[in-house]
Amino acid sequence: MDAKTRIESFVSSASGALATIGSSWQVCHNICLAALALLASIGIVITGMPLLFLFEYNLYFWGAAVLLLALTLTMFLRNPACGSKNVLAFNVGVVIAGTPGQFLGGFQPLFWGVGGVIALTGIVGWWLKRKKGEK
């Protein structure tokens, strides 16, 4: 196996491992939301922000999102058939809109707007493609 193939295999494995971590987070997040909804349905309402302790780690989470996005962009640019440009546009928009405020100063609303427009472009592109009946 040559060096190029080894590097590509490693990047592919790393991407899969990071995606697993990301999906685990999503499962945990949905379980927490379901628990909050269940408690609210029986009259127990949690006030405040029970997950506020995660705020101090937002830079690390955003950094992981940028890393995953960079890996995804690299794979998409090498083989455009392996992914959806609409989903990629949505992810780019979300990462731009989610840039932590300590980097932006007073420009955070601008990043929200630009990221939101890019994400909306991805959603509209996906919807139009689906409406046409394409995969």
N, CA and C atoms as an extended XYZ file, in Angstrom:
405
Properties=species:S:1:pos:R:3:atomname:S:1:resname:S:1:resid:I:1 pbc="F F F"
N         0.854       -1.170        0.000 N   MET     1
C         0.000        0.000        0.000 CA  MET     1
C         0.903        1.237        0.000 C   MET     1
N         0.678        2.141       -0.918 N   ASP     2
C         1.524        3.329       -0.996 CA  ASP     2
C         1.087        4.377        0.033 C   ASP     2
N         1.910        5.408        0.190 N   ALA     3
C         1.674        6.429        1.217 CA  ALA     3
C         0.370        7.187        0.975 C   ALA     3
N         0.060        7.472       -0.281 N   LYS     4
C        -1.163        8.220       -0.594 CA  LYS     4
C        -2.397        7.432       -0.161 C   LYS     4
N        -2.408        6.144       -0.443 N   THR     5
C        -3.539        5.297       -0.063 CA  THR     5
C        -3.659        5.207        1.450 C   THR     5
N        -2.525        5.124        2.140 N   ARG     6
C        -2.553        5.067        3.605 CA  ARG     6
C        -3.128        6.352        4.193 C   ARG     6
N        -2.707        7.483        3.650 N   ILE     7
C        -3.212        8.764        4.152 CA  ILE     7
C        -4.712        8.877        3.899 C   ILE     7
N        -5.148        8.497        2.702 N   GLU     8
C        -6.579        8.553        2.390 CA  GLU     8
C        -7.369        7.608        3.289 C   GLU     8
N        -6.825        6.434        3.565 N   SER     9
C        -7.497        5.486        4.457 CA  SER     9
C        -7.590        6.047        5.867 C   SER     9
N        -6.508        6.674        6.324 N   PHE    10
C        -6.510        7.260        7.662 CA  PHE    10
C        -7.542        8.380        7.769 C   PHE    10
N        -7.572        9.268        6.781 N   VAL    11
C        -8.532       10.381        6.795 CA  VAL    11
C        -9.962        9.846        6.757 C   VAL    11
N       -10.187        8.818        5.962 N   SER    12
C       -11.515        8.213        5.894 CA  SER    12
C       -11.909        7.607        7.240 C   SER    12
N       -10.981        6.910        7.876 N   SER    13
C       -11.255        6.314        9.185 CA  SER    13
C       -11.504        7.390       10.233 C   SER    13
N       -10.688        8.450       10.203 N   ALA    14
C       -10.866        9.543       11.162 CA  ALA    14
C       -12.216       10.214       10.964 C   ALA    14
N       -12.605       10.406        9.724 N   SER    15
C       -13.900       11.015        9.435 CA  SER    15
C       -15.037       10.144        9.974 C   SER    15
N       -14.934        8.841        9.765 N   GLY    16
C       -15.953        7.927       10.277 CA  GLY    16
C       -16.027        7.951       11.793 C   GLY    16
N       -14.859        7.989       12.442 N   ALA    17
C       -14.835        8.026       13.903 CA  ALA    17
C       -15.444        9.323       14.425 C   ALA    17
N       -15.089       10.442       13.809 N   LEU    18
C       -15.646       11.723       14.240 CA  LEU    18
C       -17.145       11.803       13.960 C   LEU    18
N       -17.583       11.208       12.870 N   ALA    19
C       -19.017       11.188       12.572 CA  ALA    19
C       -19.773       10.375       13.614 C   ALA    19
N       -19.155        9.296       14.086 N   THR    20
C       -19.771        8.488       15.132 CA  THR    20
C       -19.926        9.301       16.405 C   THR    20
N       -18.890       10.070       16.731 N   ILE    21
C       -18.975       10.930       17.909 CA  ILE    21
C       -20.095       11.951       17.725 C   ILE    21
N       -20.160       12.544       16.543 N   GLY    22
C       -21.208       13.524       16.267 CA  GLY    22
C       -22.597       12.925       16.354 C   GLY    22
N       -22.771       11.714       15.835 N   SER    23
C       -24.089       11.085       15.897 CA  SER    23
C       -24.431       10.703       17.333 C   SER    23
N       -23.427       10.344       18.127 N   SER    24
C       -23.678       10.043       19.536 CA  SER    24
C       -24.179       11.284       20.258 C   SER    24
N       -23.578       12.431       19.929 N   TRP    25
C       -24.037       13.680       20.525 CA  TRP    25
C       -25.484       13.931       20.141 C   TRP    25
N       -25.821       13.704       18.878 N   GLN    26
C       -27.181       13.953       18.407 CA  GLN    26
C       -28.174       13.058       19.140 C   GLN    26
N       -27.814       11.800       19.337 N   VAL    27
C       -28.694       10.882       20.066 CA  VAL    27
C       -28.888       11.377       21.491 C   VAL    27
N       -27.801       11.766       22.145 N   CYS    28
C       -27.883       12.263       23.518 CA  CYS    28
C       -28.746       13.524       23.586 C   CYS    28
N       -28.552       14.416       22.636 N   HIS    29
C       -29.325       15.661       22.591 CA  HIS    29
C       -30.816       15.359       22.443 C   HIS    29
N       -31.159       14.434       21.565 N   ASN    30
C       -32.567       14.088       21.366 CA  ASN    30
C       -33.161       13.420       22.599 C   ASN    30
N       -32.378       12.607       23.281 N   ILE    31
C       -32.862       11.978       24.518 CA  ILE    31
C       -33.145       13.045       25.570 C   ILE    31
N       -32.245       14.020       25.693 N   CYS    32
C       -32.458       15.106       26.656 CA  CYS    32
C       -33.705       15.917       26.306 C   CYS    32
N       -33.887       16.221       25.023 N   LEU    33
C       -35.080       16.961       24.609 CA  LEU    33
C       -36.347       16.164       24.890 C   LEU    33
N       -36.298       14.866       24.651 N   ALA    34
C       -37.463       14.022       24.932 CA  ALA    34
C       -37.765       14.004       26.428 C   ALA    34
N       -36.725       13.938       27.247 N   ALA    35
C       -36.931       13.950       28.695 CA  ALA    35
C       -37.550       15.272       29.145 C   ALA    35
N       -37.069       16.378       28.598 N   LEU    36
C       -37.642       17.682       28.942 CA  LEU    36
C       -39.100       17.773       28.497 C   LEU    36
N       -39.409       17.265       27.313 N   ALA    37
C       -40.789       17.292       26.816 CA  ALA    37
C       -41.692       16.417       27.676 C   ALA    37
N       -41.189       15.251       28.074 N   LEU    38
C       -41.978       14.354       28.917 CA  LEU    38
C       -42.263       15.003       30.266 C   LEU    38
N       -41.240       15.583       30.870 N   LEU    39
C       -41.445       16.261       32.149 CA  LEU    39
C       -42.429       17.418       32.006 C   LEU    39
N       -42.327       18.169       30.921 N   ALA    40
C       -43.248       19.289       30.706 CA  ALA    40
C       -44.675       18.799       30.515 C   ALA    40
N       -44.840       17.634       29.901 N   SER    41
C       -46.195       17.119       29.660 CA  SER    41
C       -46.897       16.712       30.952 C   SER    41
N       -46.138       16.419       31.999 N   ILE    42
C       -46.768       16.076       33.276 CA  ILE    42
C       -46.686       17.233       34.271 C   ILE    42
N       -46.337       18.409       33.761 N   GLY    43
C       -46.397       19.602       34.591 CA  GLY    43
C       -45.094       20.034       35.227 C   GLY    43
N       -44.024       19.328       34.982 N   ILE    44
C       -42.730       19.724       35.543 CA  ILE    44
C       -41.975       20.492       34.468 C   ILE    44
N       -41.781       21.751       34.729 N   VAL    45
C       -41.115       22.596       33.746 CA  VAL    45
C       -39.748       22.985       34.296 C   VAL    45
N       -38.742       22.753       33.510 N   ILE    46
C       -37.393       23.132       33.912 CA  ILE    46
C       -37.153       24.545       33.411 C   ILE    46
N       -36.878       25.436       34.342 N   THR    47
C       -36.629       26.822       33.952 CA  THR    47
C       -35.132       27.062       33.881 C   THR    47
N       -34.788       28.077       33.186 N   GLY    48
C       -33.371       28.382       33.034 CA  GLY    48
C       -32.772       27.557       31.917 C   GLY    48
N       -31.512       27.364       32.002 N   MET    49
C       -30.802       26.619       30.961 CA  MET    49
C       -30.038       25.480       31.629 C   MET    49
N       -30.620       24.283       31.670 N   PRO    50
C       -29.966       23.184       32.385 CA  PRO    50
C       -28.645       22.746       31.763 C   PRO    50
N       -28.399       23.087       30.510 N   LEU    51
C       -27.149       22.689       29.858 CA  LEU    51
C       -26.190       23.869       29.706 C   LEU    51
N       -26.388       24.906       30.518 N   LEU    52
C       -25.549       26.094       30.418 CA  LEU    52
C       -24.077       25.786       30.688 C   LEU    52
N       -23.798       24.736       31.468 N   PHE    53
C       -22.406       24.389       31.765 CA  PHE    53
C       -21.622       24.066       30.494 C   PHE    53
N       -22.308       23.693       29.410 N   LEU    54
C       -21.617       23.392       28.154 CA  LEU    54
C       -21.133       24.650       27.448 C   LEU    54
N       -21.637       25.805       27.860 N   PHE    55
C       -21.278       27.053       27.186 CA  PHE    55
C       -19.778       27.325       27.245 C   PHE    55
N       -19.142       26.952       28.348 N   GLU    56
C       -17.707       27.216       28.452 CA  GLU    56
C       -16.892       26.345       27.495 C   GLU    56
N       -17.500       25.324       26.936 N   TYR    57
C       -16.811       24.450       25.979 CA  TYR    57
C       -17.205       24.740       24.536 C   TYR    57
N       -17.948       25.821       24.292 N   ASN    58
C       -18.460       26.076       22.941 CA  ASN    58
C       -17.352       26.253       21.913 C   ASN    58
N       -16.229       26.786       22.307 N   LEU    59
C       -15.119       26.953       21.371 CA  LEU    59
C       -14.601       25.596       20.898 C   LEU    59
N       -14.549       24.634       21.804 N   TYR    60
C       -14.091       23.288       21.437 CA  TYR    60
C       -15.094       22.598       20.511 C   TYR    60
N       -16.375       22.740       20.812 N   PHE    61
C       -17.398       22.143       19.951 CA  PHE    61
C       -17.371       22.771       18.561 C   PHE    61
N       -17.217       24.095       18.509 N   TRP    62
C       -17.156       24.770       17.222 CA  TRP    62
C       -15.902       24.347       16.466 C   TRP    62
N       -14.792       24.205       17.175 N   GLY    63
C       -13.555       23.740       16.538 CA  GLY    63
C       -13.719       22.348       15.950 C   GLY    63
N       -14.415       21.472       16.672 N   ALA    64
C       -14.681       20.129       16.142 CA  ALA    64
C       -15.568       20.213       14.905 C   ALA    64
N       -16.532       21.123       14.920 N   ALA    65
C       -17.401       21.293       13.747 CA  ALA    65
C       -16.600       21.781       12.546 C   ALA    65
N       -15.672       22.708       12.771 N   VAL    66
C       -14.832       23.205       11.673 CA  VAL    66
C       -13.953       22.084       11.141 C   VAL    66
N       -13.393       21.272       12.041 N   LEU    67
C       -12.560       20.144       11.616 CA  LEU    67
C       -13.365       19.150       10.779 C   LEU    67
N       -14.552       18.800       11.247 N   LEU    68
C       -15.400       17.883       10.484 CA  LEU    68
C       -15.795       18.479        9.139 C   LEU    68
N       -16.079       19.777        9.128 N   LEU    69
C       -16.439       20.439        7.875 CA  LEU    69
C       -15.255       20.448        6.912 C   LEU    69
N       -14.054       20.672        7.429 N   ALA    70
C       -12.866       20.659        6.569 CA  ALA    70
C       -12.653       19.276        5.962 C   ALA    70
N       -12.833       18.229        6.768 N   LEU    71
C       -12.708       16.867        6.236 CA  LEU    71
C       -13.775       16.591        5.181 C   LEU    71
N       -14.993       17.029        5.453 N   THR    72
C       -16.082       16.820        4.501 CA  THR    72
C       -15.830       17.580        3.203 C   THR    72
N       -15.376       18.831        3.318 N   LEU    73
C       -15.065       19.615        2.118 CA  LEU    73
C       -13.953       18.963        1.306 C   LEU    73
N       -12.934       18.447        1.991 N   THR    74
C       -11.831       17.773        1.299 CA  THR    74
C       -12.341       16.566        0.530 C   THR    74
N       -13.166       15.759        1.185 N   MET    75
C       -13.701       14.575        0.503 CA  MET    75
C       -14.612       14.976       -0.651 C   MET    75
N       -15.417       16.030       -0.459 N   PHE    76
C       -16.331       16.466       -1.518 CA  PHE    76
C       -15.561       17.006       -2.722 C   PHE    76
N       -14.492       17.756       -2.468 N   LEU    77
C       -13.710       18.305       -3.575 CA  LEU    77
C       -12.960       17.217       -4.340 C   LEU    77
N       -12.570       16.145       -3.643 N   ARG    78
C       -11.884       15.040       -4.312 CA  ARG    78
C       -12.852       14.191       -5.129 C   ARG    78
N       -14.083       14.058       -4.626 N   ASN    79
C       -15.077       13.231       -5.302 CA  ASN    79
C       -16.458       13.862       -5.093 C   ASN    79
N       -16.859       14.786       -5.958 N   PRO    80
C       -18.135       15.492       -5.772 CA  PRO    80
C       -19.360       14.578       -5.766 C   PRO    80
N       -19.240       13.391       -6.309 N   ALA    81
C       -20.387       12.486       -6.339 CA  ALA    81
C       -20.657       11.851       -4.978 C   ALA    81
N       -19.738       12.016       -4.019 N   CYS    82
C       -19.891       11.325       -2.737 CA  CYS    82
C       -20.786       12.078       -1.755 C   CYS    82
N       -21.246       13.257       -2.106 N   GLY    83
C       -22.076       14.000       -1.178 CA  GLY    83
C       -22.984       14.977       -1.884 C   GLY    83
N       -23.824       15.600       -1.102 N   SER    84
C       -24.780       16.569       -1.635 CA  SER    84
C       -24.251       17.980       -1.420 C   SER    84
N       -24.220       18.763       -2.482 N   LYS    85
C       -23.750       20.142       -2.337 CA  LYS    85
C       -24.732       20.968       -1.517 C   LYS    85
N       -26.002       20.594       -1.514 N   ASN    86
C       -26.989       21.323       -0.720 CA  ASN    86
C       -26.781       21.084        0.776 C   ASN    86
N       -26.514       19.848        1.147 N   VAL    87
C       -26.240       19.542        2.550 CA  VAL    87
C       -24.941       20.216        2.979 C   VAL    87
N       -23.958       20.211        2.100 N   LEU    88
C       -22.689       20.867        2.391 CA  LEU    88
C       -22.889       22.374        2.570 C   LEU    88
N       -23.689       22.991        1.716 N   ALA    89
C       -23.978       24.426        1.853 CA  ALA    89
C       -24.679       24.705        3.178 C   ALA    89
N       -25.615       23.853        3.550 N   PHE    90
C       -26.307       24.016        4.830 CA  PHE    90
C       -25.314       23.946        5.988 C   PHE    90
N       -24.423       22.945        5.955 N   ASN    91
C       -23.443       22.792        7.029 CA  ASN    91
C       -22.484       23.975        7.105 C   ASN    91
N       -22.039       24.472        5.953 N   VAL    92
C       -21.162       25.649        5.938 CA  VAL    92
C       -21.889       26.836        6.568 C   VAL    92
N       -23.149       27.026        6.208 N   GLY    93
C       -23.925       28.126        6.772 CA  GLY    93
C       -24.090       28.019        8.274 C   GLY    93
N       -24.356       26.819        8.759 N   VAL    94
C       -24.530       26.620       10.198 CA  VAL    94
C       -23.224       26.893       10.944 C   VAL    94
N       -22.105       26.432       10.398 N   VAL    95
C       -20.815       26.664       11.056 CA  VAL    95
C       -20.469       28.155       11.054 C   VAL    95
N       -20.747       28.846        9.963 N   ILE    96
C       -20.483       30.296        9.919 CA  ILE    96
C       -21.386       31.024       10.917 C   ILE    96
N       -22.663       30.682       10.933 N   ALA    97
C       -23.596       31.334       11.856 CA  ALA    97
C       -23.263       31.007       13.309 C   ALA    97
N       -22.679       29.849       13.550 N   GLY    98
C       -22.360       29.433       14.911 CA  GLY    98
C       -20.987       29.838       15.394 C   GLY    98
N       -20.286       30.686       14.637 N   THR    99
C       -18.956       31.130       15.058 CA  THR    99
C       -19.050       31.803       16.424 C   THR    99
N       -18.228       31.366       17.394 N   PRO   100
C       -18.301       31.942       18.742 CA  PRO   100
C       -18.068       33.453       18.743 C   PRO   100
N       -18.785       34.141       19.599 N   GLY   101
C       -18.750       35.591       19.657 CA  GLY   101
C       -17.401       36.177       20.036 C   GLY   101
N       -16.563       35.422       20.756 N   GLN   102
C       -15.282       35.988       21.169 CA  GLN   102
C       -14.363       36.270       19.985 C   GLN   102
N       -14.643       35.672       18.820 N   PHE   103
C       -13.851       35.942       17.619 CA  PHE   103
C       -14.368       37.150       16.847 C   PHE   103
N       -15.617       37.491       17.046 N   LEU   104
C       -16.286       38.402       16.129 CA  LEU   104
C       -16.498       39.812       16.637 C   LEU   104
N       -16.469       39.989       17.924 N   GLY   105
C       -16.752       41.314       18.460 CA  GLY   105
C       -18.174       41.727       18.130 C   GLY   105
N       -18.329       42.876       17.497 N   GLY   106
C       -19.654       43.378       17.157 CA  GLY   106
C       -20.180       42.876       15.830 C   GLY   106
N       -19.462       41.972       15.187 N   PHE   107
C       -19.870       41.494       13.868 CA  PHE   107
C       -20.696       40.208       13.911 C   PHE   107
N       -21.065       39.743       15.085 N   GLN   108
C       -21.795       38.482       15.178 CA  GLN   108
C       -23.110       38.499       14.404 C   GLN   108
N       -23.917       39.562       14.454 N   PRO   109
C       -25.144       39.565       13.636 CA  PRO   109
C       -24.869       39.413       12.140 C   PRO   109
N       -23.758       39.965       11.670 N   LEU   110
C       -23.389       39.803       10.267 CA  LEU   110
C       -23.127       38.328        9.949 C   LEU   110
N       -22.414       37.636       10.835 N   PHE   111
C       -22.136       36.217       10.623 CA  PHE   111
C       -23.416       35.398       10.702 C   PHE   111
N       -24.333       35.774       11.600 N   TRP   112
C       -25.627       35.091       11.657 CA  TRP   112
C       -26.355       35.238       10.335 C   TRP   112
N       -26.353       36.455        9.803 N   GLY   113
C       -27.045       36.704        8.534 CA  GLY   113
C       -26.420       35.954        7.373 C   GLY   113
N       -25.093       36.053        7.240 N   VAL   114
C       -24.408       35.370        6.131 CA  VAL   114
C       -24.572       33.857        6.252 C   VAL   114
N       -24.348       33.325        7.451 N   GLY   115
C       -24.514       31.883        7.657 CA  GLY   115
C       -25.943       31.435        7.415 C   GLY   115
N       -26.900       32.254        7.864 N   GLY   116
C       -28.306       31.919        7.650 CA  GLY   116
C       -28.683       31.893        6.183 C   GLY   116
N       -28.168       32.857        5.422 N   VAL   117
C       -28.462       32.891        3.982 CA  VAL   117
C       -27.853       31.671        3.288 C   VAL   117
N       -26.621       31.318        3.651 N   ILE   118
C       -25.983       30.141        3.039 CA  ILE   118
C       -26.747       28.871        3.408 C   ILE   118
N       -27.129       28.740        4.683 N   ALA   119
C       -27.895       27.565        5.107 CA  ALA   119
C       -29.250       27.514        4.403 C   ALA   119
N       -29.902       28.656        4.283 N   LEU   120
C       -31.192       28.712        3.589 CA  LEU   120
C       -31.040       28.342        2.117 C   LEU   120
N       -29.925       28.746        1.507 N   THR   121
C       -29.646       28.361        0.119 CA  THR   121
C       -29.563       26.845       -0.014 C   THR   121
N       -28.898       26.204        0.945 N   GLY   122
C       -28.819       24.743        0.928 CA  GLY   122
C       -30.180       24.090        1.084 C   GLY   122
N       -31.004       24.638        1.972 N   ILE   123
C       -32.343       24.075        2.188 CA  ILE   123
C       -33.204       24.239        0.941 C   ILE   123
N       -33.187       25.440        0.357 N   VAL   124
C       -33.987       25.689       -0.848 CA  VAL   124
C       -33.501       24.814       -2.000 C   VAL   124
N       -32.182       24.686       -2.154 N   GLY   125
C       -31.636       23.822       -3.208 CA  GLY   125
C       -32.064       22.378       -3.033 C   GLY   125
N       -32.040       21.895       -1.793 N   TRP   126
C       -32.475       20.524       -1.516 CA  TRP   126
C       -33.957       20.366       -1.832 C   TRP   126
N       -34.762       21.360       -1.424 N   TRP   127
C       -36.200       21.286       -1.656 CA  TRP   127
C       -36.517       21.289       -3.149 C   TRP   127
N       -35.849       22.165       -3.906 N   LEU   128
C       -36.090       22.218       -5.354 CA  LEU   128
C       -35.675       20.916       -6.033 C   LEU   128
N       -34.572       20.356       -5.596 N   LYS   129
C       -34.108       19.090       -6.169 CA  LYS   129
C       -35.097       17.970       -5.847 C   LYS   129
N       -35.604       17.985       -4.635 N   ARG   130
C       -36.583       16.966       -4.235 CA  ARG   130
C       -37.889       17.138       -5.002 C   ARG   130
N       -38.285       18.391       -5.226 N   LYS   131
C       -39.522       18.671       -5.953 CA  LYS   131
C       -39.435       18.166       -7.392 C   LYS   131
N       -38.240       18.258       -7.988 N   LYS   132
C       -38.038       17.755       -9.345 CA  LYS   132
C       -38.015       16.234       -9.397 C   LYS   132
N       -37.873       15.604       -8.251 N   GLY   133
C       -37.845       14.145       -8.207 CA  GLY   133
C       -36.455       13.559       -8.330 C   GLY   133
N       -35.430       14.402       -8.220 N   GLU   134
C       -34.064       13.897       -8.290 CA  GLU   134
C       -33.657       13.351       -6.939 C   GLU   134
N       -32.622       12.533       -6.961 N   LYS   135
C       -32.121       11.978       -5.716 CA  LYS   135
C       -31.232       12.965       -5.028 C   LYS   135
